[in-house]
Structures are given as C-alpha cells and as structure tokens.
C-alpha cells in the first residue's frame, strides 16, 4: 500500500507531467514524500500548483524527450538531488492514419517520443539507477497488445516499449534494477478528449469493457506507484494492463 511516506527521500523522474497520466503520477509521488523531477515539453504550472498541496516537492524541467541534450539535463537535475530512485516514462503521442496515407514524419515522431525517448532517458539514468537499486516504469498501451485500425505507429512504438521493458529487465535485474510497464486502456485525459463528445465511440468502449467505465489518470498512477515501490520487489519484466478488463475479454 502506498502511504504518505512510501517515497520519502526518493528522487523520481517522471516525463509527460504537464497533464493527464503524468500529472497524476507526479501527484501520487509528491503525496508520498518524493522529490519529482517533471519533464515535459509543455507548461507545467497546473502540476506545480496541484503538487504544492503535498509533502514532497515537484520541480518542472522543460524537456523535449526527443532531444538528447534535454534528456541529459533532466538526469543532471535529478543527480543534484542526490541520485535517481525511479524513472517513469509517461510522455507519449498518438498519431492516427491509414497505412496508405501514413507520412514518414508522423511515423518517425511517434517512435522518437514513445520509444526512443524512454530508451535514451533510461540509458542516461542507468548508472544512478544501479547505485540506488532503482526501478523503471514505462507507460505502454493496450494497443501494444491488441490490434486497432489507423494506429500502426502508435501500436508499433508501444509494443516496442514492452520489448524494451523485457530486455532491460533481463539486463539490469542482476544489478538490482527492476523494469516494468503499465498498459492503459481508455483513460480520460487531454489525449482522449477528442473522443469524449462522440457518444457512439464511448458506448462502444463501455460495451467492450467488463468494468463498464472509462479509466481515470489515478487508476494508472496507483499501479505505477505499486511498480515503483517495494510492494512489487519481486516483479520485473512485467506489463500490467489497466484497462477495465478490455484486452482479456470478448
Ligand atoms: N489516455 C489514454 O487513454 C491512454 C491509453 C493508453 C496509453 N496511454 C499512454 O499514456 C501516456 C500518457 O497519456 P495521456 O493520456 O496522459 O496523454 P496527454 O496527451 O494528456 O499527455 C501526454 C504528455 O506528454 C507530453 N509530451 C508529448 N511529447 C513530448 C515530448 N517530445 N517531450 C516531452 N513531453 C512530451 C505532452 O506535453 C503531455 O503533457 C502516453 O504515453 C500514452 O500513450 C494513454
């Protein structure tokens, strides 16, 4: 169970913290005593304000996860706090197109943010993670597990992220570093806002989802918290679906 001091004295890098799932993760960790270095390309003032209510501290760092120099700056900022205990890769984008119309630039951007960004951040932080016996949590997607039309780059990047998770769990386990991922289904965030006004899309999702509701950012953050904490000390290379049961039902 995550309590008010579960992450006391810990330094946690979270990407994508300006809104949505990343913001919920930042709130959970600061509510449990952590210093969170929040890396996002957007303005993070809402997250700064939300986290100010908690015992931990939130430090925003303007970051484009596709730029190695920005990634290095985030890691340096975290090192100034004394080390890195947890890295959570949340930043992501979804691009939709049929295969015929898919532009190279959209494909490349999707992989750069959703897959190469996490790879580079973990690579930059790995010596610190080995020193703390730290953990990594990557945010994947249900579409890394099941097929969906018009999402080929998104699905490929997320399946790749799950592959990265398993490979690094095997590589870093002997050093005491755990690497896991969380695969959300439909979560109400700015990313899914465009669908919220389409009653038929929402009705379809609810019909296909055994728990009969959409997910909340906090539904994902609480599983991230579990995987980042000692409560999951013997779990690595795992992907946990947070999708109301959708991927495992007909
Ligand atoms: N919302 C869902 O239904 C859902 C479902 C499955 C997976 N996910 C995954 O969860 C993660 C968070 O999704 P969300 O719904 O909170 O999305 P969101 O769009 O609300 O937030 C994504 C955040 O990532 C940031 N970001 C984008 N590109 C960046 C870059 N180059 N560098 C740094 N930051 C960047 C954005 O500024 C934004 O704050 C994503 O990886 C997404 O693929 C979301």
Short mmCIF file of C-alpha atoms and ligand atoms in Angstrom, two decimals:
data_model
loop_
_atom_site.label_atom_id
_atom_site.label_comp_id
_atom_site.label_asym_id
_atom_site.label_seq_id
_atom_site.Cartn_x
_atom_site.Cartn_y
_atom_site.Cartn_z
CA UNK A 1 0.00 0.00 0.00
CA UNK A 2 1.24 3.49 -0.87
CA UNK A 3 1.30 5.75 2.21
CA UNK A 4 2.34 9.33 2.90
CA UNK A 5 5.99 8.36 3.31
CA UNK A 6 6.44 5.46 0.84
CA UNK A 7 8.68 7.58 -1.41
CA UNK A 8 10.23 9.79 1.30
CA UNK A 9 13.78 10.88 0.40
CA UNK A 10 13.40 9.43 -3.11
CA UNK A 11 14.10 11.30 -6.33
CA UNK A 12 11.80 10.32 -9.15
CA UNK A 13 11.94 11.42 -12.78
CA UNK A 14 8.54 11.43 -14.48
CA UNK A 15 8.05 12.53 -18.11
CA UNK A 16 4.82 13.91 -19.55
CA UNK A 17 3.88 15.61 -16.28
CA UNK A 18 2.06 18.68 -17.66
CA UNK A 19 -1.30 16.87 -17.77
CA UNK A 20 -3.13 13.55 -17.80
CA UNK A 21 -1.46 10.40 -16.51
CA UNK A 22 1.95 12.03 -15.93
CA UNK A 23 0.38 14.73 -13.76
CA UNK A 24 -1.48 12.06 -11.75
CA UNK A 25 1.83 10.20 -11.22
CA UNK A 26 3.52 13.42 -10.08
CA UNK A 27 0.70 13.98 -7.58
CA UNK A 28 0.86 10.41 -6.24
CA UNK A 29 4.63 10.57 -5.74
CA UNK A 30 4.69 14.03 -4.14
CA UNK A 31 1.79 12.96 -1.90
CA UNK A 32 4.06 10.12 -0.75
CA UNK A 33 7.07 12.28 0.07
CA UNK A 34 9.13 12.17 -3.13
CA UNK A 35 11.05 14.84 -4.97
CA UNK A 36 9.68 14.62 -8.51
CA UNK A 37 11.58 16.00 -11.48
CA UNK A 38 8.84 16.56 -14.04
CA UNK A 39 9.97 16.55 -17.67
CA UNK A 40 7.53 17.91 -20.25
CA UNK A 41 7.63 19.98 -23.40
CA UNK A 42 4.55 21.95 -22.25
CA UNK A 43 3.99 24.47 -19.48
CA UNK A 44 3.68 22.61 -16.15
CA UNK A 45 2.16 25.30 -13.96
CA UNK A 46 -1.00 23.25 -13.26
CA UNK A 47 1.09 20.38 -11.95
CA UNK A 48 3.26 22.73 -9.88
CA UNK A 49 0.11 24.11 -8.32
CA UNK A 50 -1.51 20.69 -7.69
CA UNK A 51 1.65 19.21 -6.14
CA UNK A 52 2.18 22.17 -3.81
CA UNK A 53 -0.52 20.66 -1.57
CA UNK A 54 1.65 17.61 -0.82
CA UNK A 55 4.64 16.84 1.42
CA UNK A 56 7.06 16.14 -1.43
CA UNK A 57 8.36 18.62 -3.98
CA UNK A 58 7.73 18.95 -7.70
CA UNK A 59 10.38 20.50 -9.94
CA UNK A 60 9.39 21.15 -13.56
CA UNK A 61 12.08 20.94 -16.23
CA UNK A 62 11.10 21.97 -19.74
CA UNK A 63 12.14 18.99 -21.83
CA UNK A 64 11.74 17.67 -25.34
CA UNK A 65 12.22 13.95 -24.78
CA UNK A 66 13.44 13.59 -28.38
CA UNK A 67 16.47 15.84 -27.67
CA UNK A 68 19.40 14.05 -26.02
CA UNK A 69 20.69 17.31 -24.50
CA UNK A 70 17.29 17.87 -22.80
CA UNK A 71 17.28 14.29 -21.51
CA UNK A 72 20.78 14.74 -20.11
CA UNK A 73 19.72 17.99 -18.40
CA UNK A 74 16.84 16.20 -16.63
CA UNK A 75 19.19 13.50 -15.36
CA UNK A 76 21.70 16.12 -14.19
CA UNK A 77 18.91 17.96 -12.35
CA UNK A 78 17.89 14.73 -10.60
CA UNK A 79 21.51 13.96 -9.67
CA UNK A 80 21.70 17.32 -7.89
CA UNK A 81 19.04 15.88 -5.54
CA UNK A 82 21.44 13.07 -4.65
CA UNK A 83 20.58 10.27 -7.07
CA UNK A 84 17.76 8.70 -9.05
CA UNK A 85 15.47 6.12 -7.46
CA UNK A 86 12.73 5.80 -10.07
CA UNK A 87 12.25 6.73 -13.74
CA UNK A 88 8.70 6.79 -15.11
CA UNK A 89 8.33 7.24 -18.87
CA UNK A 90 4.86 8.70 -19.47
CA UNK A 91 5.29 11.25 -22.30
CA UNK A 92 3.66 9.98 -25.46
CA UNK A 93 1.71 10.93 -28.55
CA UNK A 94 -0.88 9.15 -30.63
CA UNK A 95 -0.99 9.63 -34.38
CA UNK A 96 -3.78 8.14 -36.49
CA UNK A 97 -3.63 7.35 -40.20
CA UNK A 98 -4.27 4.53 -42.64
CA UNK A 99 -1.10 2.81 -43.82
CA UNK A 100 -1.54 4.26 -47.33
CA UNK A 101 -1.59 7.83 -46.04
CA UNK A 102 0.99 7.48 -43.27
CA UNK A 103 3.59 10.22 -43.50
CA UNK A 104 7.20 9.33 -42.68
CA UNK A 105 7.40 12.34 -40.37
CA UNK A 106 4.42 11.10 -38.28
CA UNK A 107 5.86 7.60 -38.05
CA UNK A 108 9.29 8.93 -37.04
CA UNK A 109 7.85 11.37 -34.48
CA UNK A 110 5.74 8.66 -32.86
CA UNK A 111 8.71 6.32 -32.43
CA UNK A 112 11.00 9.17 -31.33
CA UNK A 113 8.68 10.21 -28.48
CA UNK A 114 7.12 6.87 -27.47
CA UNK A 115 10.12 4.55 -27.80
CA UNK A 116 13.46 6.27 -28.44
CA UNK A 117 12.81 8.90 -25.74
CA UNK A 118 12.35 6.27 -22.98
CA UNK A 119 15.42 4.35 -24.26
CA UNK A 120 17.57 7.49 -24.08
CA UNK A 121 16.31 8.52 -20.65
CA UNK A 122 16.91 5.08 -19.17
CA UNK A 123 20.38 4.97 -20.78
CA UNK A 124 21.25 8.37 -19.30
CA UNK A 125 19.96 7.40 -15.83
CA UNK A 126 21.14 3.80 -15.63
CA UNK A 127 24.32 4.29 -13.59
CA UNK A 128 22.30 6.22 -10.98
CA UNK A 129 19.59 3.52 -11.01
CA UNK A 130 22.20 0.81 -10.43
CA UNK A 131 23.57 2.81 -7.48
CA UNK A 132 20.13 3.02 -5.81
CA UNK A 133 18.76 -0.40 -6.90
CA UNK A 134 16.15 1.72 -8.60
CA UNK A 135 13.13 0.96 -10.75
CA UNK A 136 11.80 1.97 -14.16
CA UNK A 137 8.12 2.08 -15.13
CA UNK A 138 7.22 2.62 -18.79
CA UNK A 139 3.71 3.61 -19.86
CA UNK A 140 2.76 1.43 -22.79
CA UNK A 141 -0.79 0.91 -24.10
CA UNK A 142 -3.49 -1.68 -24.65
CA UNK A 143 -2.62 -1.16 -28.34
CA UNK A 144 0.79 -2.69 -27.70
CA UNK A 145 -1.22 -5.87 -27.02
CA UNK A 146 -4.25 -5.80 -29.34
CA UNK A 147 -4.67 -4.54 -32.89
CA UNK A 148 -6.58 -1.39 -33.84
CA UNK A 149 -7.03 0.26 -37.22
CA UNK A 150 -5.24 3.51 -38.09
CA UNK A 151 -2.78 3.25 -35.20
CA UNK A 152 0.15 1.40 -36.75
CA UNK A 153 2.92 3.71 -35.49
CA UNK A 154 1.37 4.00 -32.02
CA UNK A 155 0.92 0.23 -31.69
CA UNK A 156 4.44 -0.42 -33.00
CA UNK A 157 6.01 2.09 -30.63
CA UNK A 158 4.14 0.67 -27.61
CA UNK A 159 4.86 -2.98 -28.49
CA UNK A 160 8.48 -1.87 -28.89
CA UNK A 161 8.37 -0.26 -25.45
CA UNK A 162 7.15 -3.52 -23.93
CA UNK A 163 10.05 -5.28 -25.70
CA UNK A 164 12.47 -2.71 -24.27
CA UNK A 165 10.94 -3.31 -20.83
CA UNK A 166 11.53 -7.07 -21.00
CA UNK A 167 15.04 -6.76 -22.48
CA UNK A 168 16.17 -4.26 -19.83
CA UNK A 169 14.57 -6.29 -17.03
CA UNK A 170 16.78 -9.20 -18.09
CA UNK A 171 19.86 -6.99 -18.50
CA UNK A 172 19.53 -4.91 -15.34
CA UNK A 173 17.98 -7.45 -12.93
CA UNK A 174 21.42 -8.72 -11.81
CA UNK A 175 22.23 -5.11 -10.83
CA UNK A 176 19.08 -4.89 -8.71
CA UNK A 177 17.20 -2.63 -11.14
CA UNK A 178 13.60 -3.59 -11.94
CA UNK A 179 11.91 -2.56 -15.21
CA UNK A 180 8.16 -2.90 -15.74
CA UNK A 181 5.40 -1.34 -17.78
CA UNK A 182 1.76 -0.34 -17.42
CA UNK A 183 -0.62 -0.63 -20.38
CA UNK A 184 -3.68 1.59 -20.00
CA UNK A 185 -6.93 1.17 -21.90
CA UNK A 186 -9.20 4.21 -22.41
CA UNK A 187 -8.26 6.81 -19.78
CA UNK A 188 -9.93 10.23 -19.62
CA UNK A 189 -7.12 12.71 -20.32
CA UNK A 190 -6.45 15.51 -22.82
CA UNK A 191 -5.20 12.77 -25.20
CA UNK A 192 -8.65 11.15 -25.36
CA UNK A 193 -10.67 14.39 -25.11
CA UNK A 194 -11.45 14.40 -28.86
CA UNK A 195 -13.46 11.17 -28.40
CA UNK A 196 -15.45 12.28 -25.36
CA UNK A 197 -18.17 14.04 -27.36
CA UNK A 198 -18.75 11.04 -29.62
CA UNK A 199 -21.46 9.07 -27.82
CA UNK A 200 -21.17 6.04 -30.11
CA UNK A 201 -17.39 5.73 -29.57
CA UNK A 202 -17.83 5.94 -25.80
CA UNK A 203 -20.77 3.49 -25.86
CA UNK A 204 -18.59 1.01 -27.83
CA UNK A 205 -15.74 1.32 -25.34
CA UNK A 206 -18.08 0.78 -22.39
CA UNK A 207 -19.69 -2.22 -24.08
CA UNK A 208 -16.24 -3.77 -24.68
CA UNK A 209 -15.00 -3.04 -21.15
CA UNK A 210 -16.10 -5.50 -18.43
CA UNK A 211 -15.85 -2.89 -15.65
CA UNK A 212 -18.22 -0.64 -17.71
CA UNK A 213 -16.44 2.65 -17.08
CA UNK A 214 -13.62 4.68 -18.58
CA UNK A 215 -10.35 4.85 -16.68
CA UNK A 216 -9.10 7.79 -14.64
CA UNK A 217 -5.48 9.00 -14.57
CA UNK A 218 -5.34 7.98 -10.90
CA UNK A 219 -6.25 4.37 -11.90
CA UNK A 220 -2.97 4.27 -13.84
CA UNK A 221 -0.91 6.25 -11.30
CA UNK A 222 -1.76 3.84 -8.48
CA UNK A 223 -0.40 0.88 -10.47
CA UNK A 224 2.68 2.91 -11.40
CA UNK A 225 3.11 3.59 -7.67
CA UNK A 226 2.87 -0.15 -6.92
CA UNK A 227 5.50 -1.00 -9.54
CA UNK A 228 7.78 1.81 -8.34
CA UNK A 229 7.57 0.71 -4.69
CA UNK A 230 8.96 -2.20 -2.71
CA UNK A 231 5.46 -3.75 -2.73
CA UNK A 232 6.46 -5.16 -6.14
CA UNK A 233 10.04 -6.06 -5.11
CA UNK A 234 9.96 -9.46 -6.94
CA UNK A 235 8.25 -8.19 -10.12
CA UNK A 236 10.29 -7.30 -13.20
CA UNK A 237 9.81 -7.53 -16.96
CA UNK A 238 6.04 -7.42 -16.37
CA UNK A 239 3.35 -5.45 -18.16
CA UNK A 240 0.19 -4.73 -16.18
CA UNK A 241 -2.93 -3.88 -18.21
CA UNK A 242 -5.03 -1.13 -16.60
CA UNK A 243 -7.97 -1.35 -18.99
CA UNK A 244 -11.04 -2.42 -17.03
CA UNK A 245 -10.54 -5.94 -18.39
CA UNK A 246 -10.99 -5.00 -22.04
CA UNK A 247 -7.97 -6.72 -23.63
CA UNK A 248 -8.75 -10.03 -21.92
CA UNK A 249 -12.45 -10.24 -22.80
CA UNK A 250 -14.65 -10.71 -25.85
N1 LIG B 1 -5.20 8.33 -22.25
C1 LIG B 1 -5.28 7.08 -22.67
O1 LIG B 1 -6.38 6.56 -22.93
C2 LIG B 1 -4.04 6.24 -22.84
C3 LIG B 1 -4.20 4.90 -23.15
C4 LIG B 1 -3.08 4.10 -23.31
C5 LIG B 1 -1.82 4.64 -23.16
N2 LIG B 1 -1.69 5.96 -22.86
C6 LIG B 1 -0.32 6.47 -22.72
O2 LIG B 1 -0.17 7.15 -21.50
C7 LIG B 1 0.78 8.20 -21.65
C8 LIG B 1 0.16 9.50 -21.16
O3 LIG B 1 -1.02 9.71 -21.89
P1 LIG B 1 -2.06 10.87 -21.54
O4 LIG B 1 -3.38 10.35 -21.90
O5 LIG B 1 -1.79 11.40 -20.19
O6 LIG B 1 -1.63 11.92 -22.68
P2 LIG B 1 -1.61 13.50 -22.70
O7 LIG B 1 -1.56 13.87 -24.14
O8 LIG B 1 -2.69 14.05 -21.85
O9 LIG B 1 -0.20 13.82 -22.01
C9 LIG B 1 1.00 13.47 -22.65
C10 LIG B 1 2.09 14.40 -22.16
O10 LIG B 1 3.28 14.08 -22.88
C11 LIG B 1 3.92 15.31 -23.19
N3 LIG B 1 4.82 15.17 -24.35
C12 LIG B 1 4.46 14.92 -25.63
N4 LIG B 1 5.53 14.96 -26.41
C13 LIG B 1 6.60 15.24 -25.62
C14 LIG B 1 7.97 15.41 -25.84
N5 LIG B 1 8.51 15.34 -27.08
N6 LIG B 1 8.79 15.66 -24.79
C15 LIG B 1 8.27 15.76 -23.55
N7 LIG B 1 6.96 15.64 -23.27
C16 LIG B 1 6.14 15.38 -24.29
C17 LIG B 1 2.77 16.25 -23.50
O11 LIG B 1 3.19 17.62 -23.46
C18 LIG B 1 1.77 15.88 -22.44
O12 LIG B 1 1.90 16.65 -21.26
C19 LIG B 1 1.18 8.22 -23.12
O13 LIG B 1 2.39 7.53 -23.29
C20 LIG B 1 0.05 7.47 -23.79
O14 LIG B 1 0.45 6.85 -24.99
C21 LIG B 1 -2.76 6.78 -22.70
#
